[in-house]
Amino acid sequence: MSLTVSELPHKEQALFRAALKLYEVKQFKKGLKTCDQILKKYSSHGETLAVKGMFLAHLDRKEEAYETIKRGIEISPKSSISWHVYGIVCRFDENYEEAARCYEEALKADSENPTILRELGQLYTQLRQYQKLVEVRSRIVKIDSSTPHYWLGLAVAHQLTGRNDLALKVISTHEHILLDESSPFKANNSSYKGDVSELLMYKNWLMELNGDYQTALDNLKEVRPRVTDVTAWKEQKAKLLLKLDRKEAAASAYQDLIQRNPDSNTYICGYLSCNGLDISRPEDKDAVLEIIKGLQQQFPKSNALKFLPLTFCNGDDFVKEADKLAKFSLRKGIPSLFTSMKTLYTDKVKGETLGKLFEGYSSQLCATKRLDDSTDDESLSVSTWCMFYLAQHADYYGNYERALQLMEAAINASPDTVDLYMVKAKILKHAGDIRGARDVMDFGRQKDLNDRFINTRTVKYMLRNNEVDDAEKTIVLFVRDDAEHMIQEIVDTQTIWYMRERGHAYRRLDDIGRALKHFHQVSHSFETYHKDQYDFHTYAIRKFTIRAYIDILEWEDQVFTHPVYVDSAVAAISCYVDLHDRKAAGSPFAPISVDTSKKPMTRNGTAKSGQHNLSAGVGESKPAAVDADPNGSAFVMADNHLEKALKFVEVLERSVGSQPETHVSAFEVHLRMKKYFLALKSINSLRAIDDNHPSLVPMVVRINTALDADDSFAAPMKAALKGQLTKVFGDASIAKTIEENSKYLPFALAGAKGLICLGGDTNIAQAKGLLVQAASERYGATRTLKSLIEARDLLANVGASESERSTFAASAKKVFSLATCF
């Protein structure tokens, strides 16, 4: 039977306590030696073995660490220390589910240990197991009812379970503890007033959430002298007054807020609501416009008040309001005018009206050098900015030749204005001239080398043109001077747009290893965002910033819905599927080796000696660290590529299950893994989102074909699956679907991809026929640059002849005459 700590001799007890102290101060090597001293005499002391394992884990000896801890638990299965240590190591490795289980085991032996309970509460919050969080924090306050943070934590736990009434009850009942200025937790606390303010506003928010608006309003007035966040107090007051239907008082409150920030749409719409008006109701248009005109007179510098009428006005009223805003912006020289107006272009009539309005300005300026409301000649910049807007207008409607003519005229008039080159580059990109776009953007960058924004835009365009090395040299210009390794600094600062674009560049270059490396870097950044919330579960409560903390939790729950993550995850899945297919076809992808003769670049652009592929910092005295896997070979040489892809699929299904691409990607993985029921689930999920999605029928045909070819799959289950597919889709046919949607290129492309996956000479020939005709006139406006590039790539991948590719390129050039990518 193992000795407990208390049963060890006095000297060993002292050593054990010293080991724990060494862990707290991160002296892991000394702590390991201390444990070994104990184990020399008592080699089967379970708790010391567990603690030793904890030190080993922090010394990167993970496998040995887990073995040692588990051996300690086998010896002392009822020791809270052993289980607590195991939980700490699991938590350190971000295995939160296992860590929570270990903490629960620790509590069985020491049910009133506040440290274990508090840390278990953090784990439950991280895992979003809020009901268990309530139970744990309820136990904590029973053990220690005098600590303010414990009561506040319990209130937050109740709110997270949706029991705002219980959260309010906890705050109200124990407010005297939370606000006790004499408490040792508040003594010498310079932020005490701010803590009180946050707590009082949190309590008032809970009253509002409970629907007791009058009580909340009365309480708000009562706590006003103790609230330091004046803006939040005023916002809450205005909101409560409006909910109580005290519109006159609410209008006064919102007017006060508009006085503080006249560019807040929230305040403006709140003020309109006080007058019983809603900008989304057509019948309220005249009254809303009248009120906004009054506000415009009070706050003539407010951009929000200038723009808001354009969102709901039509006809002559729209022209009048647009005319005022446009002339003001042209004379002020506001480059972002089109960007602001672009949201209005979803209304076709408004978009056309704006085009006519600016064409009129251009004609007036050419004829008289002035606009119709001026008696003096306008400055030359007004004409430049007018052409600048019209160029973007033409670009929006795909008239690239006209857009470029206007941009050339604008650049001739103002050759030193950087914004003009940026928009010209964007137009060239839309027209398909990626190289030209890159050159123009870089030329504009040379005009102002201190402009960080155009530097990053240039880097992005270089990567779009697959110039990875030039992009690297350019981006390091704005990395901090004392960074030891420039590119690693970019990764460490989580510059996710660069990692994603670099990944796509390598993918286009067919360097799958490096592409996956960068897509995984993006994924790692988002995982870090999600994991970094862990410490805030106690920090925010300790600092009383509960309202912001609740917002952070809601944001964290949506973090993997970010477009950059979704795009990178889908691209990573595609890479892994490609690796699997090549391996299955007997021609596995080989990692592209690093050019060791090429020296890395420093910030000043000079070559520097070193045995790595990362840029070194300027003047660094020691060689830069070697990248352990510069070509991403670890991803390429992985045993099971589909298992790797499946991890991305699982995150996408949890986070963006409403997006079609999620289920298309999931289907590709599940079908290859012969998980037919999951593949069927992907089909059904896609159908629920869009029952006429272009990929739907090709997916059905492919799963039917796969089932017919798989003799190892049980016949009854095969019959059941095929029965469900037949019931919903009947006799699905790719050719029939393409014929029924003969004017839509996405259906032709999806059909071609499906035929390629099915294989066979006949299917491949049909796919080539569809792809060669991808730029045919019958597809009309569905022939986007992106879709035609996809068709080009599919033709190359399927082994199309030079004649077939030339035929496609010639027809694509008729659609995008300026394109250089065909």
PDB file of N, CA, C and O in Angstrom, residues 614-636:
ATOM      1  N   LEU A 614      14.114  30.832 -43.597  1.00  0.00           N
ATOM      2  CA  LEU A 614      13.419  31.985 -43.031  1.00  0.00           C
ATOM      3  C   LEU A 614      14.331  33.196 -43.093  1.00  0.00           C
ATOM      4  O   LEU A 614      15.543  33.084 -42.944  1.00  0.00           O
ATOM      5  N   SER A 615      13.778  34.386 -43.272  1.00  0.00           N
ATOM      6  CA  SER A 615      14.589  35.588 -43.345  1.00  0.00           C
ATOM      7  C   SER A 615      15.156  35.924 -41.976  1.00  0.00           C
ATOM      8  O   SER A 615      14.454  35.858 -40.973  1.00  0.00           O
ATOM      9  N   ALA A 616      16.390  36.307 -41.932  1.00  0.00           N
ATOM     10  CA  ALA A 616      17.033  36.671 -40.681  1.00  0.00           C
ATOM     11  C   ALA A 616      16.895  38.159 -40.439  1.00  0.00           C
ATOM     12  O   ALA A 616      16.702  38.940 -41.356  1.00  0.00           O
ATOM     13  N   GLY A 617      17.004  38.556 -39.203  1.00  0.00           N
ATOM     14  CA  GLY A 617      16.912  39.967 -38.857  1.00  0.00           C
ATOM     15  C   GLY A 617      18.185  40.705 -39.219  1.00  0.00           C
ATOM     16  O   GLY A 617      19.245  40.130 -39.391  1.00  0.00           O
ATOM     17  N   VAL A 618      18.068  42.025 -39.340  1.00  0.00           N
ATOM     18  CA  VAL A 618      19.218  42.842 -39.708  1.00  0.00           C
ATOM     19  C   VAL A 618      20.254  42.805 -38.588  1.00  0.00           C
ATOM     20  O   VAL A 618      19.942  43.041 -37.427  1.00  0.00           O
ATOM     21  N   GLY A 619      21.497  42.506 -38.944  1.00  0.00           N
ATOM     22  CA  GLY A 619      22.585  42.597 -37.998  1.00  0.00           C
ATOM     23  C   GLY A 619      22.554  41.608 -36.865  1.00  0.00           C
ATOM     24  O   GLY A 619      23.209  41.815 -35.851  1.00  0.00           O
ATOM     25  N   GLU A 620      21.794  40.522 -36.966  1.00  0.00           N
ATOM     26  CA  GLU A 620      21.751  39.578 -35.858  1.00  0.00           C
ATOM     27  C   GLU A 620      23.068  38.829 -35.764  1.00  0.00           C
ATOM     28  O   GLU A 620      23.700  38.507 -36.759  1.00  0.00           O
ATOM     29  N   SER A 621      23.527  38.602 -34.556  1.00  0.00           N
ATOM     30  CA  SER A 621      24.853  38.044 -34.338  1.00  0.00           C
ATOM     31  C   SER A 621      24.860  36.521 -34.378  1.00  0.00           C
ATOM     32  O   SER A 621      25.893  35.913 -34.533  1.00  0.00           O
ATOM     33  N   LYS A 622      23.690  35.895 -34.229  1.00  0.00           N
ATOM     34  CA  LYS A 622      23.653  34.443 -34.233  1.00  0.00           C
ATOM     35  C   LYS A 622      22.822  33.955 -35.403  1.00  0.00           C
ATOM     36  O   LYS A 622      21.908  34.651 -35.858  1.00  0.00           O
ATOM     37  N   PRO A 623      23.108  32.785 -35.945  1.00  0.00           N
ATOM     38  CA  PRO A 623      22.339  32.287 -37.093  1.00  0.00           C
ATOM     39  C   PRO A 623      20.887  32.066 -36.725  1.00  0.00           C
ATOM     40  O   PRO A 623      20.574  31.704 -35.595  1.00  0.00           O
ATOM     41  N   ALA A 624      20.019  32.316 -37.699  1.00  0.00           N
ATOM     42  CA  ALA A 624      18.590  32.124 -37.448  1.00  0.00           C
ATOM     43  C   ALA A 624      18.291  30.648 -37.247  1.00  0.00           C
ATOM     44  O   ALA A 624      18.996  29.776 -37.734  1.00  0.00           O
ATOM     45  N   ALA A 625      17.226  30.413 -36.507  1.00  0.00           N
ATOM     46  CA  ALA A 625      16.851  29.027 -36.201  1.00  0.00           C
ATOM     47  C   ALA A 625      16.452  28.296 -37.472  1.00  0.00           C
ATOM     48  O   ALA A 625      15.839  28.854 -38.371  1.00  0.00           O
ATOM     49  N   VAL A 626      16.825  27.065 -37.530  1.00  0.00           N
ATOM     50  CA  VAL A 626      16.493  26.253 -38.700  1.00  0.00           C
ATOM     51  C   VAL A 626      15.031  25.839 -38.628  1.00  0.00           C
ATOM     52  O   VAL A 626      14.552  25.406 -37.589  1.00  0.00           O
ATOM     53  N   ASP A 627      14.313  26.005 -39.745  1.00  0.00           N
ATOM     54  CA  ASP A 627      12.933  25.557 -39.819  1.00  0.00           C
ATOM     55  C   ASP A 627      12.949  24.033 -39.909  1.00  0.00           C
ATOM     56  O   ASP A 627      13.514  23.459 -40.842  1.00  0.00           O
ATOM     57  N   ALA A 628      12.355  23.385 -38.924  1.00  0.00           N
ATOM     58  CA  ALA A 628      12.406  21.924 -38.862  1.00  0.00           C
ATOM     59  C   ALA A 628      11.756  21.261 -40.073  1.00  0.00           C
ATOM     60  O   ALA A 628      12.127  20.149 -40.457  1.00  0.00           O
ATOM     61  N   ASP A 629      10.776  21.940 -40.687  1.00  0.00           N
ATOM     62  CA  ASP A 629      10.070  21.337 -41.828  1.00  0.00           C
ATOM     63  C   ASP A 629       9.769  22.415 -42.865  1.00  0.00           C
ATOM     64  O   ASP A 629       8.623  22.820 -43.036  1.00  0.00           O
ATOM     65  N   PRO A 630      10.792  22.908 -43.559  1.00  0.00           N
ATOM     66  CA  PRO A 630      10.580  24.041 -44.472  1.00  0.00           C
ATOM     67  C   PRO A 630       9.685  23.739 -45.659  1.00  0.00           C
ATOM     68  O   PRO A 630       9.047  24.639 -46.191  1.00  0.00           O
ATOM     69  N   ASN A 631       9.620  22.492 -46.076  1.00  0.00           N
ATOM     70  CA  ASN A 631       8.809  22.176 -47.262  1.00  0.00           C
ATOM     71  C   ASN A 631       7.508  21.454 -46.936  1.00  0.00           C
ATOM     72  O   ASN A 631       6.831  20.946 -47.829  1.00  0.00           O
ATOM     73  N   GLY A 632       7.162  21.389 -45.656  1.00  0.00           N
ATOM     74  CA  GLY A 632       5.884  20.774 -45.278  1.00  0.00           C
ATOM     75  C   GLY A 632       5.830  19.281 -45.513  1.00  0.00           C
ATOM     76  O   GLY A 632       4.743  18.720 -45.700  1.00  0.00           O
ATOM     77  N   SER A 633       6.977  18.622 -45.471  1.00  0.00           N
ATOM     78  CA  SER A 633       7.005  17.185 -45.758  1.00  0.00           C
ATOM     79  C   SER A 633       6.243  16.367 -44.721  1.00  0.00           C
ATOM     80  O   SER A 633       5.725  15.289 -45.028  1.00  0.00           O
ATOM     81  N   ALA A 634       6.150  16.882 -43.489  1.00  0.00           N
ATOM     82  CA  ALA A 634       5.419  16.148 -42.444  1.00  0.00           C
ATOM     83  C   ALA A 634       3.956  15.972 -42.830  1.00  0.00           C
ATOM     84  O   ALA A 634       3.343  14.933 -42.535  1.00  0.00           O
ATOM     85  N   PHE A 635       3.388  16.966 -43.491  1.00  0.00           N
ATOM     86  CA  PHE A 635       1.983  16.871 -43.915  1.00  0.00           C
ATOM     87  C   PHE A 635       1.851  15.928 -45.109  1.00  0.00           C
ATOM     88  O   PHE A 635       0.909  15.156 -45.211  1.00  0.00           O
ATOM     89  N   VAL A 636       2.821  16.020 -46.009  1.00  0.00           N
ATOM     90  CA  VAL A 636       2.781  15.182 -47.215  1.00  0.00           C
ATOM     91  C   VAL A 636       2.977  13.714 -46.870  1.00  0.00           C
ATOM     92  O   VAL A 636       2.308  12.830 -47.423  1.00  0.00           O
TER      93      VAL A 636
END
